[in-house]
Amino acid sequence: QGKTYQFKLVLLGESAVGKSRYEIMDAAILVMRFVKDHFDEYRESTIGAAFLAQTVTLDDDTTVKFEIWDTAGQERYKSLAPMYYRNANCAVVVYDITQASSLDKAKSWVNELQRQADPNIVIALAGNKVDLEAKRAVETKTAQEYADECGLLFVETSAKTAYNVNELFDAIAKRMPLE
Ligand code: GDP
Ligand code: MG
């Protein structure tokens, strides 16, 4: 029987990039492919965050559980309180590949995390909505180079089709310090 580890993961990014879509993907896909154990969502009124759990099982039978924190949309109106990401072990900073400005916003989140969050935080940059390839405004290479420079994981996803969503969480799980 392998060990189990639990981490707090925060979702960050401009409004409408698809953060919550990772959370509320089509129920069948979500249940079958995304959340293996349970889907447990509630609103924590003090910080307005929802969370659910995502479990990844690694090859060696180690289980990595992510407690995923999503905003209730406050990013639309004001900046998020640092307490939202304070104890986060990992972060997924999301942008929309069809909106170049959302990558700028993602970069500012990465800066803020690198200055203010736990120094050991694992950060993944996710270029979402790749199903909208015809409307692409951010080249893969541009984002990949930025991610490499900053030491971030990088994945392009579609939360609509579930493309690369499991891969995103698997990649984070593999990078977490498991001692
Ligand atoms: P949030 O504000 O970052 O939480 O964004 P939401 O998850 O609420 O998504 C904003 C809109 O984009 C919704 O209409 C979603 O259905 C849509 N959306 C999210 N992810 C994708 C995606 O991968 N592809 C497409 N085509 N639409 C998406
Ligand atoms: Mg949202």
CSV table of C-alpha atoms and ligand atoms in Angstrom, one decimal:
chain,number,residue,atom,x,y,z
A,1,GLN,CA,0.0,0.0,0.0
A,2,GLY,CA,1.5,3.3,-1.1
A,3,LYS,CA,1.7,6.5,0.8
A,4,THR,CA,-0.8,9.4,0.5
A,5,TYR,CA,0.2,13.0,0.3
A,6,GLN,CA,-2.1,16.0,0.3
A,7,PHE,CA,-1.5,19.5,-1.1
A,8,LYS,CA,-3.3,22.7,-1.5
A,9,LEU,CA,-3.6,23.8,-5.1
A,10,VAL,CA,-4.9,27.3,-6.1
A,11,LEU,CA,-6.3,28.2,-9.5
A,12,LEU,CA,-5.4,31.7,-10.6
A,13,GLY,CA,-5.8,33.7,-13.8
A,14,GLU,CA,-7.9,36.4,-15.5
A,15,SER,CA,-11.6,36.1,-15.4
A,16,ALA,CA,-13.2,33.8,-18.0
A,17,VAL,CA,-10.0,31.9,-18.9
A,18,GLY,CA,-11.7,28.7,-17.8
A,19,LYS,CA,-10.5,28.1,-14.2
A,20,SER,CA,-13.9,27.0,-13.0
A,21,ARG,CA,-14.4,24.9,-16.0
A,22,TYR,CA,-11.6,22.7,-14.8
A,23,GLU,CA,-13.7,22.3,-11.8
A,24,ILE,CA,-17.1,21.9,-13.3
A,25,MET,CA,-16.2,20.0,-16.4
A,26,ASP,CA,-19.0,18.0,-17.9
A,27,ALA,CA,-20.2,15.8,-15.1
A,28,ALA,CA,-19.6,12.5,-16.8
A,29,ILE,CA,-16.0,13.4,-17.8
A,30,LEU,CA,-15.4,14.9,-14.5
A,31,VAL,CA,-16.5,11.8,-12.6
A,32,MET,CA,-14.9,9.3,-15.0
A,33,ARG,CA,-11.7,11.0,-15.8
A,34,PHE,CA,-10.9,13.8,-13.4
A,35,VAL,CA,-12.0,13.4,-9.8
A,36,LYS,CA,-11.4,9.8,-8.8
A,37,ASP,CA,-12.4,9.8,-5.2
A,38,HIS,CA,-15.1,12.4,-4.6
A,39,PHE,CA,-16.4,15.7,-5.8
A,40,ASP,CA,-16.8,17.8,-2.8
A,41,GLU,CA,-17.5,21.4,-3.4
A,42,TYR,CA,-18.5,24.1,-1.0
A,43,ARG,CA,-18.2,27.9,-0.7
A,44,GLU,CA,-16.0,29.2,2.1
A,45,SER,CA,-17.6,32.5,2.7
A,46,THR,CA,-14.7,34.3,4.3
A,47,ILE,CA,-12.5,34.0,1.3
A,48,GLY,CA,-15.1,33.1,-1.3
A,49,ALA,CA,-13.3,30.1,-2.5
A,50,ALA,CA,-14.7,26.8,-3.6
A,51,PHE,CA,-12.7,23.6,-3.3
A,52,LEU,CA,-12.8,20.1,-4.5
A,53,ALA,CA,-10.4,17.2,-4.3
A,54,GLN,CA,-8.4,15.8,-7.2
A,55,THR,CA,-6.5,12.5,-6.7
A,56,VAL,CA,-3.6,11.4,-8.8
A,57,THR,CA,-2.1,7.9,-8.4
A,58,LEU,CA,1.5,7.7,-9.4
A,59,ASP,CA,3.2,4.6,-10.9
A,60,ASP,CA,4.7,3.5,-7.6
A,61,ASP,CA,1.2,3.5,-6.0
A,62,THR,CA,1.8,6.8,-4.2
A,63,THR,CA,-1.4,8.8,-4.0
A,64,VAL,CA,-1.3,12.6,-4.3
A,65,LYS,CA,-4.5,14.4,-3.3
A,66,PHE,CA,-5.0,18.0,-4.3
A,67,GLU,CA,-7.3,20.2,-2.4
A,68,ILE,CA,-8.2,22.6,-5.3
A,69,TRP,CA,-9.2,26.2,-4.4
A,70,ASP,CA,-11.0,28.1,-7.0
A,71,THR,CA,-12.2,31.7,-6.6
A,72,ALA,CA,-15.9,32.6,-6.7
A,73,GLY,CA,-15.1,35.2,-9.3
A,74,GLN,CA,-13.6,37.9,-7.1
A,75,GLU,CA,-10.7,38.2,-9.6
A,76,ARG,CA,-13.2,40.1,-11.8
A,77,TYR,CA,-13.7,42.9,-9.3
A,78,LYS,CA,-10.6,43.2,-7.1
A,79,SER,CA,-7.3,41.6,-6.6
A,80,LEU,CA,-7.3,38.4,-4.5
A,81,ALA,CA,-6.2,38.4,-1.0
A,82,PRO,CA,-2.8,36.9,-0.4
A,83,MET,CA,-4.5,34.6,2.1
A,84,TYR,CA,-6.0,32.8,-0.9
A,85,TYR,CA,-2.6,31.4,-1.9
A,86,ARG,CA,-0.7,31.8,1.3
A,87,ASN,CA,-0.5,28.1,2.2
A,88,ALA,CA,-0.6,26.8,-1.3
A,89,ASN,CA,1.8,24.1,-2.2
A,90,CYS,CA,1.0,24.4,-5.9
A,91,ALA,CA,-0.7,26.8,-8.3
A,92,VAL,CA,-2.2,26.5,-11.8
A,93,VAL,CA,-2.0,29.9,-13.4
A,94,VAL,CA,-4.4,29.8,-16.4
A,95,TYR,CA,-4.6,31.9,-19.5
A,96,ASP,CA,-6.8,31.7,-22.5
A,97,ILE,CA,-4.8,31.0,-25.8
A,98,THR,CA,-7.3,33.2,-27.7
A,99,GLN,CA,-6.7,36.3,-25.5
A,100,ALA,CA,-3.2,37.6,-25.4
A,101,SER,CA,-4.0,39.9,-22.5
A,102,SER,CA,-4.7,36.9,-20.4
A,103,LEU,CA,-1.1,35.8,-20.7
A,104,ASP,CA,0.0,39.2,-19.4
A,105,LYS,CA,-2.3,38.7,-16.4
A,106,ALA,CA,-1.0,35.2,-15.9
A,107,LYS,CA,2.6,36.6,-15.8
A,108,SER,CA,1.6,39.1,-13.2
A,109,TRP,CA,0.2,36.3,-11.1
A,110,VAL,CA,3.4,34.3,-11.5
A,111,ASN,CA,5.4,37.3,-10.4
A,112,GLU,CA,3.2,37.8,-7.4
A,113,LEU,CA,3.5,34.1,-6.4
A,114,GLN,CA,7.2,34.1,-6.8
A,115,ARG,CA,7.5,37.1,-4.6
A,116,GLN,CA,4.8,36.4,-2.0
A,117,ALA,CA,3.9,32.7,-1.9
A,118,ASP,CA,5.8,29.8,-0.3
A,119,PRO,CA,9.2,29.7,-1.9
A,120,ASN,CA,8.8,26.0,-2.7
A,121,ILE,CA,5.5,26.4,-4.5
A,122,VAL,CA,5.2,24.4,-7.7
A,123,ILE,CA,3.6,26.6,-10.4
A,124,ALA,CA,2.1,25.3,-13.6
A,125,LEU,CA,1.1,27.7,-16.5
A,126,ALA,CA,-1.9,26.4,-18.4
A,127,GLY,CA,-2.9,27.7,-21.8
A,128,ASN,CA,-6.5,26.8,-21.9
A,129,LYS,CA,-9.2,26.6,-24.7
A,130,VAL,CA,-7.0,24.9,-27.3
A,131,ASP,CA,-10.2,23.6,-28.9
A,132,LEU,CA,-10.4,27.1,-30.2
A,133,GLU,CA,-7.3,26.7,-32.3
A,134,ALA,CA,-8.6,28.9,-35.1
A,135,LYS,CA,-8.8,31.8,-32.7
A,136,ARG,CA,-5.4,31.3,-31.2
A,137,ALA,CA,-3.6,34.5,-30.2
A,138,VAL,CA,-0.8,33.1,-28.1
A,139,GLU,CA,1.7,30.8,-29.8
A,140,THR,CA,2.7,27.7,-27.9
A,141,LYS,CA,6.4,28.5,-28.3
A,142,THR,CA,6.0,32.0,-26.8
A,143,ALA,CA,4.4,30.6,-23.6
A,144,GLN,CA,6.7,27.6,-23.5
A,145,GLU,CA,9.8,29.9,-23.6
A,146,TYR,CA,8.3,32.1,-20.8
A,147,ALA,CA,7.5,29.0,-18.7
A,148,ASP,CA,11.1,27.6,-19.2
A,149,GLU,CA,12.6,31.0,-18.2
A,150,CYS,CA,10.6,31.0,-15.0
A,151,GLY,CA,10.9,27.3,-14.2
A,152,LEU,CA,7.2,26.7,-14.6
A,153,LEU,CA,5.5,23.5,-15.8
A,154,PHE,CA,3.6,24.3,-19.0
A,155,VAL,CA,0.6,22.5,-20.5
A,156,GLU,CA,-2.0,23.5,-23.1
A,157,THR,CA,-5.4,22.2,-22.2
A,158,SER,CA,-9.0,22.3,-23.2
A,159,ALA,CA,-11.3,22.2,-20.2
A,160,LYS,CA,-14.1,21.8,-22.6
A,161,THR,CA,-12.9,18.6,-24.2
A,162,ALA,CA,-10.8,17.5,-21.2
A,163,TYR,CA,-7.7,17.5,-23.5
A,164,ASN,CA,-4.5,17.4,-21.3
A,165,VAL,CA,-6.4,18.2,-18.1
A,166,ASN,CA,-5.4,14.9,-16.4
A,167,GLU,CA,-1.8,15.4,-17.8
A,168,LEU,CA,-1.7,18.8,-16.1
A,169,PHE,CA,-2.5,17.4,-12.7
A,170,ASP,CA,-0.2,14.4,-13.3
A,171,ALA,CA,2.7,16.6,-14.1
A,172,ILE,CA,2.1,18.7,-11.0
A,173,ALA,CA,1.8,15.5,-8.9
A,174,LYS,CA,5.2,14.3,-10.2
A,175,ARG,CA,6.9,17.5,-9.4
A,176,MET,CA,5.7,17.7,-5.8
A,177,PRO,CA,8.3,17.0,-3.1
A,178,LEU,CA,7.3,13.6,-1.7
A,179,GLU,CA,9.6,12.5,1.0
B,1,GDP,P1,-13.1,31.5,-15.0
B,1,GDP,O1,-13.7,32.9,-14.8
B,1,GDP,O2,-11.7,31.5,-15.2
B,1,GDP,O3,-13.5,30.6,-13.8
B,1,GDP,O4,-13.8,30.9,-16.3
B,1,GDP,P2,-14.9,29.8,-16.5
B,1,GDP,O5,-14.5,28.5,-16.1
B,1,GDP,O6,-16.1,30.4,-15.8
B,1,GDP,O7,-15.1,29.8,-18.1
B,1,GDP,C1,-15.4,31.0,-18.8
B,1,GDP,C2,-16.1,30.6,-20.1
B,1,GDP,O8,-15.2,29.9,-20.9
B,1,GDP,C3,-17.3,29.6,-19.8
B,1,GDP,O9,-18.3,29.9,-20.8
B,1,GDP,C4,-16.7,28.3,-20.1
B,1,GDP,O10,-17.6,27.3,-20.6
B,1,GDP,C5,-15.7,28.6,-21.3
B,1,GDP,N1,-14.5,27.7,-21.3
B,1,GDP,C6,-13.8,27.3,-20.3
B,1,GDP,N2,-12.8,26.5,-20.7
B,1,GDP,C7,-13.0,26.3,-22.0
B,1,GDP,C8,-12.3,25.6,-23.0
B,1,GDP,O11,-11.3,24.9,-22.8
B,1,GDP,N3,-12.8,25.7,-24.3
B,1,GDP,C9,-13.8,26.5,-24.6
B,1,GDP,N4,-14.2,26.6,-25.9
B,1,GDP,N5,-14.5,27.2,-23.7
B,1,GDP,C10,-14.1,27.1,-22.4
B,2,MG,MG,-14.4,31.0,-12.0
